[in-house]
mmCIF file with all atom_site columns, C-alpha atoms in Angstrom:
data_model
loop_
_atom_site.group_PDB
_atom_site.id
_atom_site.type_symbol
_atom_site.label_atom_id
_atom_site.label_alt_id
_atom_site.label_comp_id
_atom_site.label_asym_id
_atom_site.label_entity_id
_atom_site.label_seq_id
_atom_site.pdbx_PDB_ins_code
_atom_site.Cartn_x
_atom_site.Cartn_y
_atom_site.Cartn_z
_atom_site.occupancy
_atom_site.B_iso_or_equiv
_atom_site.pdbx_formal_charge
_atom_site.auth_seq_id
_atom_site.auth_comp_id
_atom_site.auth_asym_id
_atom_site.auth_atom_id
_atom_site.pdbx_PDB_model_num
ATOM 1   C CA . MET A 1 1   ? -16.683 16.601  1.054   1.00 0.00 ? 1104 MET A CA 1
ATOM 2   C CA . THR A 1 2   ? -20.109 15.164  0.313   1.00 0.00 ? 1105 THR A CA 1
ATOM 3   C CA . GLU A 1 3   ? -23.290 16.737  1.625   1.00 0.00 ? 1106 GLU A CA 1
ATOM 4   C CA . GLU A 1 4   ? -24.278 13.354  3.089   1.00 0.00 ? 1107 GLU A CA 1
ATOM 5   C CA . LEU A 1 5   ? -23.554 12.253  6.628   1.00 0.00 ? 1108 LEU A CA 1
ATOM 6   C CA . PRO A 1 6   ? -20.290 10.356  6.944   1.00 0.00 ? 1109 PRO A CA 1
ATOM 7   C CA . PHE A 1 7   ? -20.453 6.597   6.539   1.00 0.00 ? 1110 PHE A CA 1
ATOM 8   C CA . ARG A 1 8   ? -19.629 4.905   9.868   1.00 0.00 ? 1111 ARG A CA 1
ATOM 9   C CA . VAL A 1 9   ? -17.469 1.776   9.810   1.00 0.00 ? 1112 VAL A CA 1
ATOM 10  C CA . ARG A 1 10  ? -15.470 -0.350  12.214  1.00 0.00 ? 1113 ARG A CA 1
ATOM 11  C CA . SER A 1 11  ? -12.264 -2.098  11.182  1.00 0.00 ? 1114 SER A CA 1
ATOM 12  C CA . TRP A 1 12  ? -11.688 -5.795  11.707  1.00 0.00 ? 1115 TRP A CA 1
ATOM 13  C CA . TYR A 1 13  ? -9.396  -4.912  14.645  1.00 0.00 ? 1116 TYR A CA 1
ATOM 14  C CA . GLY A 1 14  ? -12.021 -2.668  16.289  1.00 0.00 ? 1117 GLY A CA 1
ATOM 15  C CA . LEU A 1 15  ? -11.063 0.893   15.290  1.00 0.00 ? 1118 LEU A CA 1
ATOM 16  C CA . PRO A 1 16  ? -14.221 2.981   14.666  1.00 0.00 ? 1119 PRO A CA 1
ATOM 17  C CA . ALA A 1 17  ? -14.124 5.443   11.769  1.00 0.00 ? 1120 ALA A CA 1
ATOM 18  C CA . GLU A 1 18  ? -16.237 7.816   9.711   1.00 0.00 ? 1121 GLU A CA 1
ATOM 19  C CA . ILE A 1 19  ? -15.695 8.208   5.972   1.00 0.00 ? 1122 ILE A CA 1
ATOM 20  C CA . ALA A 1 20  ? -16.964 11.059  3.788   1.00 0.00 ? 1123 ALA A CA 1
ATOM 21  C CA . VAL A 1 21  ? -16.034 11.275  0.114   1.00 0.00 ? 1124 VAL A CA 1
ATOM 22  C CA . GLY A 1 22  ? -16.049 14.389  -2.034  1.00 0.00 ? 1125 GLY A CA 1
ATOM 23  C CA . ARG A 1 23  ? -15.111 14.952  -5.653  1.00 0.00 ? 1126 ARG A CA 1
ATOM 24  C CA . VAL A 1 24  ? -11.595 16.053  -4.702  1.00 0.00 ? 1127 VAL A CA 1
ATOM 25  C CA . TRP A 1 25  ? -11.400 15.994  -0.886  1.00 0.00 ? 1128 TRP A CA 1
ATOM 26  C CA . HIS A 1 26  ? -11.981 12.990  1.372   1.00 0.00 ? 1129 HIS A CA 1
ATOM 27  C CA . TRP A 1 27  ? -12.459 13.065  5.095   1.00 0.00 ? 1130 TRP A CA 1
ATOM 28  C CA . VAL A 1 28  ? -11.725 10.088  7.311   1.00 0.00 ? 1131 VAL A CA 1
ATOM 29  C CA . LYS A 1 29  ? -11.998 10.259  11.074  1.00 0.00 ? 1132 LYS A CA 1
ATOM 30  C CA . ALA A 1 30  ? -10.179 7.234   12.501  1.00 0.00 ? 1133 ALA A CA 1
ATOM 31  C CA . GLY A 1 31  ? -11.018 7.023   16.183  1.00 0.00 ? 1134 GLY A CA 1
ATOM 32  C CA . PRO A 1 32  ? -10.554 10.576  17.503  1.00 0.00 ? 1135 PRO A CA 1
ATOM 33  C CA . VAL A 1 33  ? -8.146  11.630  14.703  1.00 0.00 ? 1136 VAL A CA 1
ATOM 34  C CA . PRO A 1 34  ? -9.579  13.536  11.691  1.00 0.00 ? 1137 PRO A CA 1
ATOM 35  C CA . LEU A 1 35  ? -7.656  12.939  8.460   1.00 0.00 ? 1138 LEU A CA 1
ATOM 36  C CA . PRO A 1 36  ? -8.800  15.272  5.656   1.00 0.00 ? 1139 PRO A CA 1
ATOM 37  C CA . HIS A 1 37  ? -6.870  14.597  2.452   1.00 0.00 ? 1140 HIS A CA 1
ATOM 38  C CA . PRO A 1 38  ? -7.100  15.065  -1.307  1.00 0.00 ? 1141 PRO A CA 1
ATOM 39  C CA . GLY A 1 39  ? -8.278  11.963  -3.153  1.00 0.00 ? 1142 GLY A CA 1
ATOM 40  C CA . LEU A 1 40  ? -5.650  12.151  -5.876  1.00 0.00 ? 1143 LEU A CA 1
ATOM 41  C CA . VAL A 1 41  ? -5.552  8.414   -6.550  1.00 0.00 ? 1144 VAL A CA 1
ATOM 42  C CA . ASP A 1 42  ? -9.325  8.173   -6.794  1.00 0.00 ? 1145 ASP A CA 1
ATOM 43  C CA . LEU A 1 43  ? -9.552  11.315  -8.910  1.00 0.00 ? 1146 LEU A CA 1
ATOM 44  C CA . HIS A 1 44  ? -7.327  9.752   -11.577 1.00 0.00 ? 1147 HIS A CA 1
ATOM 45  C CA . LEU A 1 45  ? -8.059  6.037   -11.234 1.00 0.00 ? 1148 LEU A CA 1
ATOM 46  C CA . ARG A 1 46  ? -11.856 6.427   -11.238 1.00 0.00 ? 1149 ARG A CA 1
ATOM 47  C CA . GLN A 1 47  ? -12.080 8.712   -14.291 1.00 0.00 ? 1150 GLN A CA 1
ATOM 48  C CA . GLY A 1 48  ? -14.972 7.818   -16.571 1.00 0.00 ? 1151 GLY A CA 1
ATOM 49  C CA . LEU A 1 49  ? -16.917 5.767   -14.021 1.00 0.00 ? 1152 LEU A CA 1
ATOM 50  C CA . PRO A 1 50  ? -20.529 6.701   -13.259 1.00 0.00 ? 1153 PRO A CA 1
ATOM 51  C CA . ARG A 1 51  ? -20.763 8.965   -10.188 1.00 0.00 ? 1154 ARG A CA 1
ATOM 52  C CA . ARG A 1 52  ? -22.506 6.408   -7.997  1.00 0.00 ? 1155 ARG A CA 1
ATOM 53  C CA . GLU A 1 53  ? -20.007 3.635   -8.787  1.00 0.00 ? 1156 GLU A CA 1
ATOM 54  C CA . ARG A 1 54  ? -17.065 6.020   -8.437  1.00 0.00 ? 1157 ARG A CA 1
ATOM 55  C CA . GLU A 1 55  ? -18.237 7.036   -4.959  1.00 0.00 ? 1158 GLU A CA 1
ATOM 56  C CA . ARG A 1 56  ? -18.883 3.415   -3.936  1.00 0.00 ? 1159 ARG A CA 1
ATOM 57  C CA . LEU A 1 57  ? -15.390 2.335   -5.012  1.00 0.00 ? 1160 LEU A CA 1
ATOM 58  C CA . THR A 1 58  ? -13.888 5.384   -3.324  1.00 0.00 ? 1161 THR A CA 1
ATOM 59  C CA . TYR A 1 59  ? -15.656 4.576   -0.048  1.00 0.00 ? 1162 TYR A CA 1
ATOM 60  C CA . LEU A 1 60  ? -14.329 1.013   -0.279  1.00 0.00 ? 1163 LEU A CA 1
ATOM 61  C CA . HIS A 1 61  ? -10.843 2.332   -1.040  1.00 0.00 ? 1164 HIS A CA 1
ATOM 62  C CA . GLU A 1 62  ? -10.944 4.603   2.020   1.00 0.00 ? 1165 GLU A CA 1
ATOM 63  C CA . GLN A 1 63  ? -12.208 1.712   4.142   1.00 0.00 ? 1166 GLN A CA 1
ATOM 64  C CA . GLY A 1 64  ? -9.376  -0.338  2.632   1.00 0.00 ? 1167 GLY A CA 1
ATOM 65  C CA . HIS A 1 65  ? -6.896  2.122   4.125   1.00 0.00 ? 1168 HIS A CA 1
ATOM 66  C CA . LEU A 1 66  ? -8.478  1.542   7.519   1.00 0.00 ? 1169 LEU A CA 1
ATOM 67  C CA . GLU A 1 67  ? -8.576  -2.254  7.138   1.00 0.00 ? 1170 GLU A CA 1
ATOM 68  C CA . THR A 1 68  ? -4.979  -2.503  5.916   1.00 0.00 ? 1171 THR A CA 1
ATOM 69  C CA . LEU A 1 69  ? -3.536  -0.078  8.485   1.00 0.00 ? 1172 LEU A CA 1
ATOM 70  C CA . PRO A 1 70  ? -1.748  -2.868  10.438  1.00 0.00 ? 1173 PRO A CA 1
ATOM 71  C CA . LEU A 1 71  ? -0.092  -4.124  7.229   1.00 0.00 ? 1174 LEU A CA 1
ATOM 72  C CA . ALA A 1 72  ? 0.883   -0.567  6.262   1.00 0.00 ? 1175 ALA A CA 1
ATOM 73  C CA . ALA A 1 73  ? 2.278   -0.021  9.770   1.00 0.00 ? 1176 ALA A CA 1
ATOM 74  C CA . LEU A 1 74  ? 4.419   -3.177  9.479   1.00 0.00 ? 1177 LEU A CA 1
ATOM 75  C CA . HIS A 1 75  ? 5.677   -2.020  6.087   1.00 0.00 ? 1178 HIS A CA 1
ATOM 76  C CA . GLY A 1 76  ? 6.491   1.407   7.551   1.00 0.00 ? 1179 GLY A CA 1
ATOM 77  C CA . VAL A 1 77  ? 8.341   -0.058  10.542  1.00 0.00 ? 1180 VAL A CA 1
ATOM 78  C CA . ALA A 1 78  ? 10.353  -2.357  8.256   1.00 0.00 ? 1181 ALA A CA 1
ATOM 79  C CA . LEU A 1 79  ? 11.264  0.567   5.981   1.00 0.00 ? 1182 LEU A CA 1
ATOM 80  C CA . GLY A 1 80  ? 12.238  2.644   9.011   1.00 0.00 ? 1183 GLY A CA 1
ATOM 81  C CA . MET A 1 81  ? 14.468  -0.110  10.384  1.00 0.00 ? 1184 MET A CA 1
ATOM 82  C CA . VAL A 1 82  ? 16.340  -0.755  7.150   1.00 0.00 ? 1185 VAL A CA 1
ATOM 83  C CA . GLY A 1 83  ? 16.388  2.951   6.261   1.00 0.00 ? 1186 GLY A CA 1
ATOM 84  C CA . ARG A 1 84  ? 18.257  3.808   9.445   1.00 0.00 ? 1187 ARG A CA 1
ATOM 85  C CA . ARG A 1 85  ? 20.985  1.354   8.454   1.00 0.00 ? 1188 ARG A CA 1
ATOM 86  C CA . ARG A 1 86  ? 21.128  2.298   4.765   1.00 0.00 ? 1189 ARG A CA 1
ATOM 87  C CA . LYS A 1 87  ? 24.602  3.356   3.652   1.00 0.00 ? 1190 LYS A CA 1
ATOM 88  C CA . GLY A 1 88  ? 25.542  5.695   0.847   1.00 0.00 ? 1191 GLY A CA 1
ATOM 89  C CA . ALA A 1 89  ? 22.464  7.928   0.823   1.00 0.00 ? 1192 ALA A CA 1
ATOM 90  C CA . PRO A 1 90  ? 21.750  11.190  2.650   1.00 0.00 ? 1193 PRO A CA 1
ATOM 91  C CA . TRP A 1 91  ? 19.144  11.074  5.429   1.00 0.00 ? 1194 TRP A CA 1
ATOM 92  C CA . TRP A 1 92  ? 16.661  13.192  3.459   1.00 0.00 ? 1195 TRP A CA 1
ATOM 93  C CA . ALA A 1 93  ? 16.783  10.778  0.484   1.00 0.00 ? 1196 ALA A CA 1
ATOM 94  C CA . ARG A 1 94  ? 16.138  7.825   2.784   1.00 0.00 ? 1197 ARG A CA 1
ATOM 95  C CA . VAL A 1 95  ? 13.182  9.631   4.382   1.00 0.00 ? 1198 VAL A CA 1
ATOM 96  C CA . LEU A 1 96  ? 11.759  10.687  1.009   1.00 0.00 ? 1199 LEU A CA 1
ATOM 97  C CA . VAL A 1 97  ? 12.115  7.273   -0.655  1.00 0.00 ? 1200 VAL A CA 1
ATOM 98  C CA . GLY A 1 98  ? 10.855  5.527   2.483   1.00 0.00 ? 1201 GLY A CA 1
ATOM 99  C CA . LEU A 1 99  ? 7.742   7.733   2.670   1.00 0.00 ? 1202 LEU A CA 1
ATOM 100 C CA . LEU A 1 100 ? 6.996   7.328   -1.048  1.00 0.00 ? 1203 LEU A CA 1
ATOM 101 C CA . ALA A 1 101 ? 7.430   3.546   -0.856  1.00 0.00 ? 1204 ALA A CA 1
ATOM 102 C CA . TRP A 1 102 ? 5.252   3.366   2.245   1.00 0.00 ? 1205 TRP A CA 1
ATOM 103 C CA . LEU A 1 103 ? 2.458   5.550   0.831   1.00 0.00 ? 1206 LEU A CA 1
ATOM 104 C CA . ALA A 1 104 ? 2.479   3.737   -2.520  1.00 0.00 ? 1207 ALA A CA 1
ATOM 105 C CA . GLY A 1 105 ? 2.326   0.401   -0.716  1.00 0.00 ? 1208 GLY A CA 1
ATOM 106 C CA . TRP A 1 106 ? -0.615  1.557   1.377   1.00 0.00 ? 1209 TRP A CA 1
ATOM 107 C CA . GLU A 1 107 ? -2.433  2.791   -1.741  1.00 0.00 ? 1210 GLU A CA 1
ATOM 108 C CA . LEU A 1 108 ? -1.929  -0.630  -3.328  1.00 0.00 ? 1211 LEU A CA 1
ATOM 109 C CA . PHE A 1 109 ? -3.114  -2.421  -0.181  1.00 0.00 ? 1212 PHE A CA 1
ATOM 110 C CA . ALA A 1 110 ? -6.264  -0.257  -0.129  1.00 0.00 ? 1213 ALA A CA 1
ATOM 111 C CA . GLU A 1 111 ? -6.994  -0.839  -3.814  1.00 0.00 ? 1214 GLU A CA 1
ATOM 112 C CA . PHE A 1 112 ? -6.415  -4.593  -3.444  1.00 0.00 ? 1215 PHE A CA 1
ATOM 113 C CA . TYR A 1 113 ? -8.987  -4.466  -0.636  1.00 0.00 ? 1216 TYR A CA 1
ATOM 114 C CA . THR A 1 114 ? -11.381 -2.665  -3.015  1.00 0.00 ? 1217 THR A CA 1
ATOM 115 C CA . VAL A 1 115 ? -10.823 -5.302  -5.712  1.00 0.00 ? 1218 VAL A CA 1
ATOM 116 C CA . ALA A 1 116 ? -11.340 -8.112  -3.188  1.00 0.00 ? 1219 ALA A CA 1
ATOM 117 C CA . ARG A 1 117 ? -14.592 -6.586  -1.906  1.00 0.00 ? 1220 ARG A CA 1
ATOM 118 C CA . THR A 1 118 ? -16.062 -6.011  -5.380  1.00 0.00 ? 1221 THR A CA 1
ATOM 119 C CA . GLY A 1 119 ? -14.729 -9.131  -7.090  1.00 0.00 ? 1222 GLY A CA 1
ATOM 120 C CA . SER A 1 120 ? -15.289 -9.496  -10.833 1.00 0.00 ? 1223 SER A CA 1
ATOM 121 C CA . ARG A 1 121 ? -17.568 -6.456  -10.758 1.00 0.00 ? 1224 ARG A CA 1
ATOM 122 C CA . TYR A 1 122 ? -14.454 -4.293  -10.448 1.00 0.00 ? 1225 TYR A CA 1
ATOM 123 C CA . THR A 1 123 ? -13.116 -5.250  -13.886 1.00 0.00 ? 1226 THR A CA 1
ATOM 124 C CA . ARG A 1 124 ? -16.588 -5.166  -15.460 1.00 0.00 ? 1227 ARG A CA 1
ATOM 125 C CA . LEU A 1 125 ? -17.092 -1.588  -14.244 1.00 0.00 ? 1228 LEU A CA 1
ATOM 126 C CA . TYR A 1 126 ? -13.818 -0.438  -15.739 1.00 0.00 ? 1229 TYR A CA 1
ATOM 127 C CA . ARG A 1 127 ? -14.399 -2.251  -19.041 1.00 0.00 ? 1230 ARG A CA 1
ATOM 128 C CA . LYS A 1 128 ? -17.926 -0.891  -19.359 1.00 0.00 ? 1231 LYS A CA 1
ATOM 129 C CA . ALA A 1 129 ? -16.920 2.687   -18.514 1.00 0.00 ? 1232 ALA A CA 1
ATOM 130 C CA . ARG A 1 130 ? -13.945 2.587   -20.897 1.00 0.00 ? 1233 ARG A CA 1
ATOM 131 C CA . THR A 1 131 ? -11.798 4.620   -18.556 1.00 0.00 ? 1234 THR A CA 1
ATOM 132 C CA . PRO A 1 132 ? -8.663  6.145   -20.068 1.00 0.00 ? 1235 PRO A CA 1
ATOM 133 C CA . MET A 1 133 ? -6.083  3.353   -20.098 1.00 0.00 ? 1236 MET A CA 1
ATOM 134 C CA . PRO A 1 134 ? -3.087  5.577   -19.260 1.00 0.00 ? 1237 PRO A CA 1
ATOM 135 C CA . THR A 1 135 ? -4.582  6.602   -15.900 1.00 0.00 ? 1238 THR A CA 1
ATOM 136 C CA . ALA A 1 136 ? -5.206  3.021   -14.762 1.00 0.00 ? 1239 ALA A CA 1
ATOM 137 C CA . LEU A 1 137 ? -1.848  1.897   -16.121 1.00 0.00 ? 1240 LEU A CA 1
ATOM 138 C CA . PHE A 1 138 ? -0.140  4.855   -14.442 1.00 0.00 ? 1241 PHE A CA 1
ATOM 139 C CA . PHE A 1 139 ? -1.733  3.960   -11.099 1.00 0.00 ? 1242 PHE A CA 1
ATOM 140 C CA . TRP A 1 140 ? -0.917  0.242   -11.110 1.00 0.00 ? 1243 TRP A CA 1
ATOM 141 C CA . VAL A 1 141 ? 2.567   0.458   -12.624 1.00 0.00 ? 1244 VAL A CA 1
ATOM 142 C CA . GLY A 1 142 ? 3.492   3.690   -10.861 1.00 0.00 ? 1245 GLY A CA 1
ATOM 143 C CA . MET A 1 143 ? 2.393   2.547   -7.416  1.00 0.00 ? 1246 MET A CA 1
ATOM 144 C CA . TRP A 1 144 ? 4.015   -0.853  -7.911  1.00 0.00 ? 1247 TRP A CA 1
ATOM 145 C CA . LEU A 1 145 ? 7.328   0.744   -8.943  1.00 0.00 ? 1248 LEU A CA 1
ATOM 146 C CA . LEU A 1 146 ? 7.253   3.216   -6.057  1.00 0.00 ? 1249 LEU A CA 1
ATOM 147 C CA . ALA A 1 147 ? 6.284   0.596   -3.457  1.00 0.00 ? 1250 ALA A CA 1
ATOM 148 C CA . VAL A 1 148 ? 8.477   -2.300  -4.551  1.00 0.00 ? 1251 VAL A CA 1
ATOM 149 C CA . GLY A 1 149 ? 11.296  -0.277  -6.102  1.00 0.00 ? 1252 GLY A CA 1
ATOM 150 C CA . GLY A 1 150 ? 11.490  2.096   -3.145  1.00 0.00 ? 1253 GLY A CA 1
ATOM 151 C CA . SER A 1 151 ? 11.407  -0.761  -0.641  1.00 0.00 ? 1254 SER A CA 1
ATOM 152 C CA . MET A 1 152 ? 14.151  -2.618  -2.526  1.00 0.00 ? 1255 MET A CA 1
ATOM 153 C CA . TRP A 1 153 ? 16.272  0.552   -2.719  1.00 0.00 ? 1256 TRP A CA 1
ATOM 154 C CA . MET A 1 154 ? 15.944  0.990   1.049   1.00 0.00 ? 1257 MET A CA 1
ATOM 155 C CA . TRP A 1 155 ? 16.853  -2.643  1.710   1.00 0.00 ? 1258 TRP A CA 1
ATOM 156 C CA . LYS A 1 156 ? 19.726  -2.860  -0.801  1.00 0.00 ? 1259 LYS A CA 1
ATOM 157 C CA . GLY A 1 157 ? 22.203  -0.586  0.941   1.00 0.00 ? 1260 GLY A CA 1
ATOM 158 C CA . SER A 1 158 ? 21.344  -1.475  4.524   1.00 0.00 ? 1261 SER A CA 1
ATOM 159 C CA . GLU A 1 159 ? 23.420  -3.539  6.912   1.00 0.00 ? 1262 GLU A CA 1
ATOM 160 C CA . PHE A 1 160 ? 20.261  -5.282  8.054   1.00 0.00 ? 1263 PHE A CA 1
ATOM 161 C CA . ARG A 1 161 ? 21.109  -8.805  6.962   1.00 0.00 ? 1264 ARG A CA 1
ATOM 162 C CA . VAL A 1 162 ? 20.358  -12.250 8.275   1.00 0.00 ? 1265 VAL A CA 1
ATOM 163 C CA . GLN A 1 163 ? 23.501  -13.603 9.874   1.00 0.00 ? 1266 GLN A CA 1
ATOM 164 C CA . SER A 1 164 ? 24.625  -17.177 9.390   1.00 0.00 ? 1267 SER A CA 1
ATOM 165 C CA . SER A 1 165 ? 24.045  -19.296 12.478  1.00 0.00 ? 1268 SER A CA 1
ATOM 166 C CA . GLY A 1 166 ? 27.110  -21.447 11.933  1.00 0.00 ? 1269 GLY A CA 1
ATOM 167 C CA . PHE A 1 167 ? 24.918  -24.528 11.536  1.00 0.00 ? 1270 PHE A CA 1
ATOM 168 C CA . ARG A 1 168 ? 26.675  -27.140 9.455   1.00 0.00 ? 1271 ARG A CA 1
ATOM 169 C CA . VAL A 1 169 ? 25.106  -29.911 7.454   1.00 0.00 ? 1272 VAL A CA 1
ATOM 170 C CA . ARG A 1 170 ? 26.931  -33.176 6.913   1.00 0.00 ? 1273 ARG A CA 1
ATOM 171 C CA . ASP A 1 171 ? 26.819  -35.046 3.644   1.00 0.00 ? 1274 ASP A CA 1
ATOM 172 C CA . SER A 1 172 ? 23.355  -36.552 3.467   1.00 0.00 ? 1275 SER A CA 1
ATOM 173 C CA . GLY A 1 173 ? 23.881  -38.240 0.146   1.00 0.00 ? 1276 GLY A CA 1
ATOM 174 C CA . PHE A 1 174 ? 22.219  -35.409 -1.739  1.00 0.00 ? 1277 PHE A CA 1
ATOM 175 C CA . GLY A 1 175 ? 25.381  -33.461 -2.464  1.00 0.00 ? 1278 GLY A CA 1
ATOM 176 C CA . VAL A 1 176 ? 25.074  -31.158 0.572   1.00 0.00 ? 1279 VAL A CA 1
ATOM 177 C CA . ARG A 1 177 ? 28.372  -30.926 2.414   1.00 0.00 ? 1280 ARG A CA 1
ATOM 178 C CA . SER A 1 178 ? 29.748  -28.833 5.205   1.00 0.00 ? 1281 SER A CA 1
ATOM 179 C CA . LYS A 1 179 ? 32.730  -26.546 4.692   1.00 0.00 ? 1282 LYS A CA 1
ATOM 180 C CA . GLU A 1 180 ? 34.979  -29.047 6.472   1.00 0.00 ? 1283 GLU A CA 1
ATOM 181 C CA . GLU A 1 181 ? 34.234  -31.795 3.940   1.00 0.00 ? 1284 GLU A CA 1
ATOM 182 C CA . SER A 1 182 ? 34.744  -29.613 0.857   1.00 0.00 ? 1285 SER A CA 1
#
């Protein structure tokens, strides 16, 4: 954790938080709940950036987690709903894949927030610093595969499907016919 006082923020939906960023450990206190955690994504993704810029982007990333919490919660609820109905996989595999997909999605949401807040400066910083390409590529491709691939895997085997309403369309002259007319 940094020697500085935590940075105080308030999310768009009103949740107060404090963010402190260290080289390896980050500390976020969201409302009354302290959430110390290792900054593994930031440790790898921000390699090669000047210290001040690395810390600024990391603070924004942590704030991005706070700002995108409702979206992450929706993603988690959706994964939980389809995961409960998933066939052909043991419960522990569904939990593991669901958690990985959810966490990877939340990391992407937070980094998209960081990109949106910094704009074109984000890409300029990374080009100027000449960060190791494999780490950035690993983050973006890896998180995308975990988030999207894991979510699709959860959805694929579930019985959670949209049911047909039985609504029938008559021939409108555009080649659309009901089952009765076929």
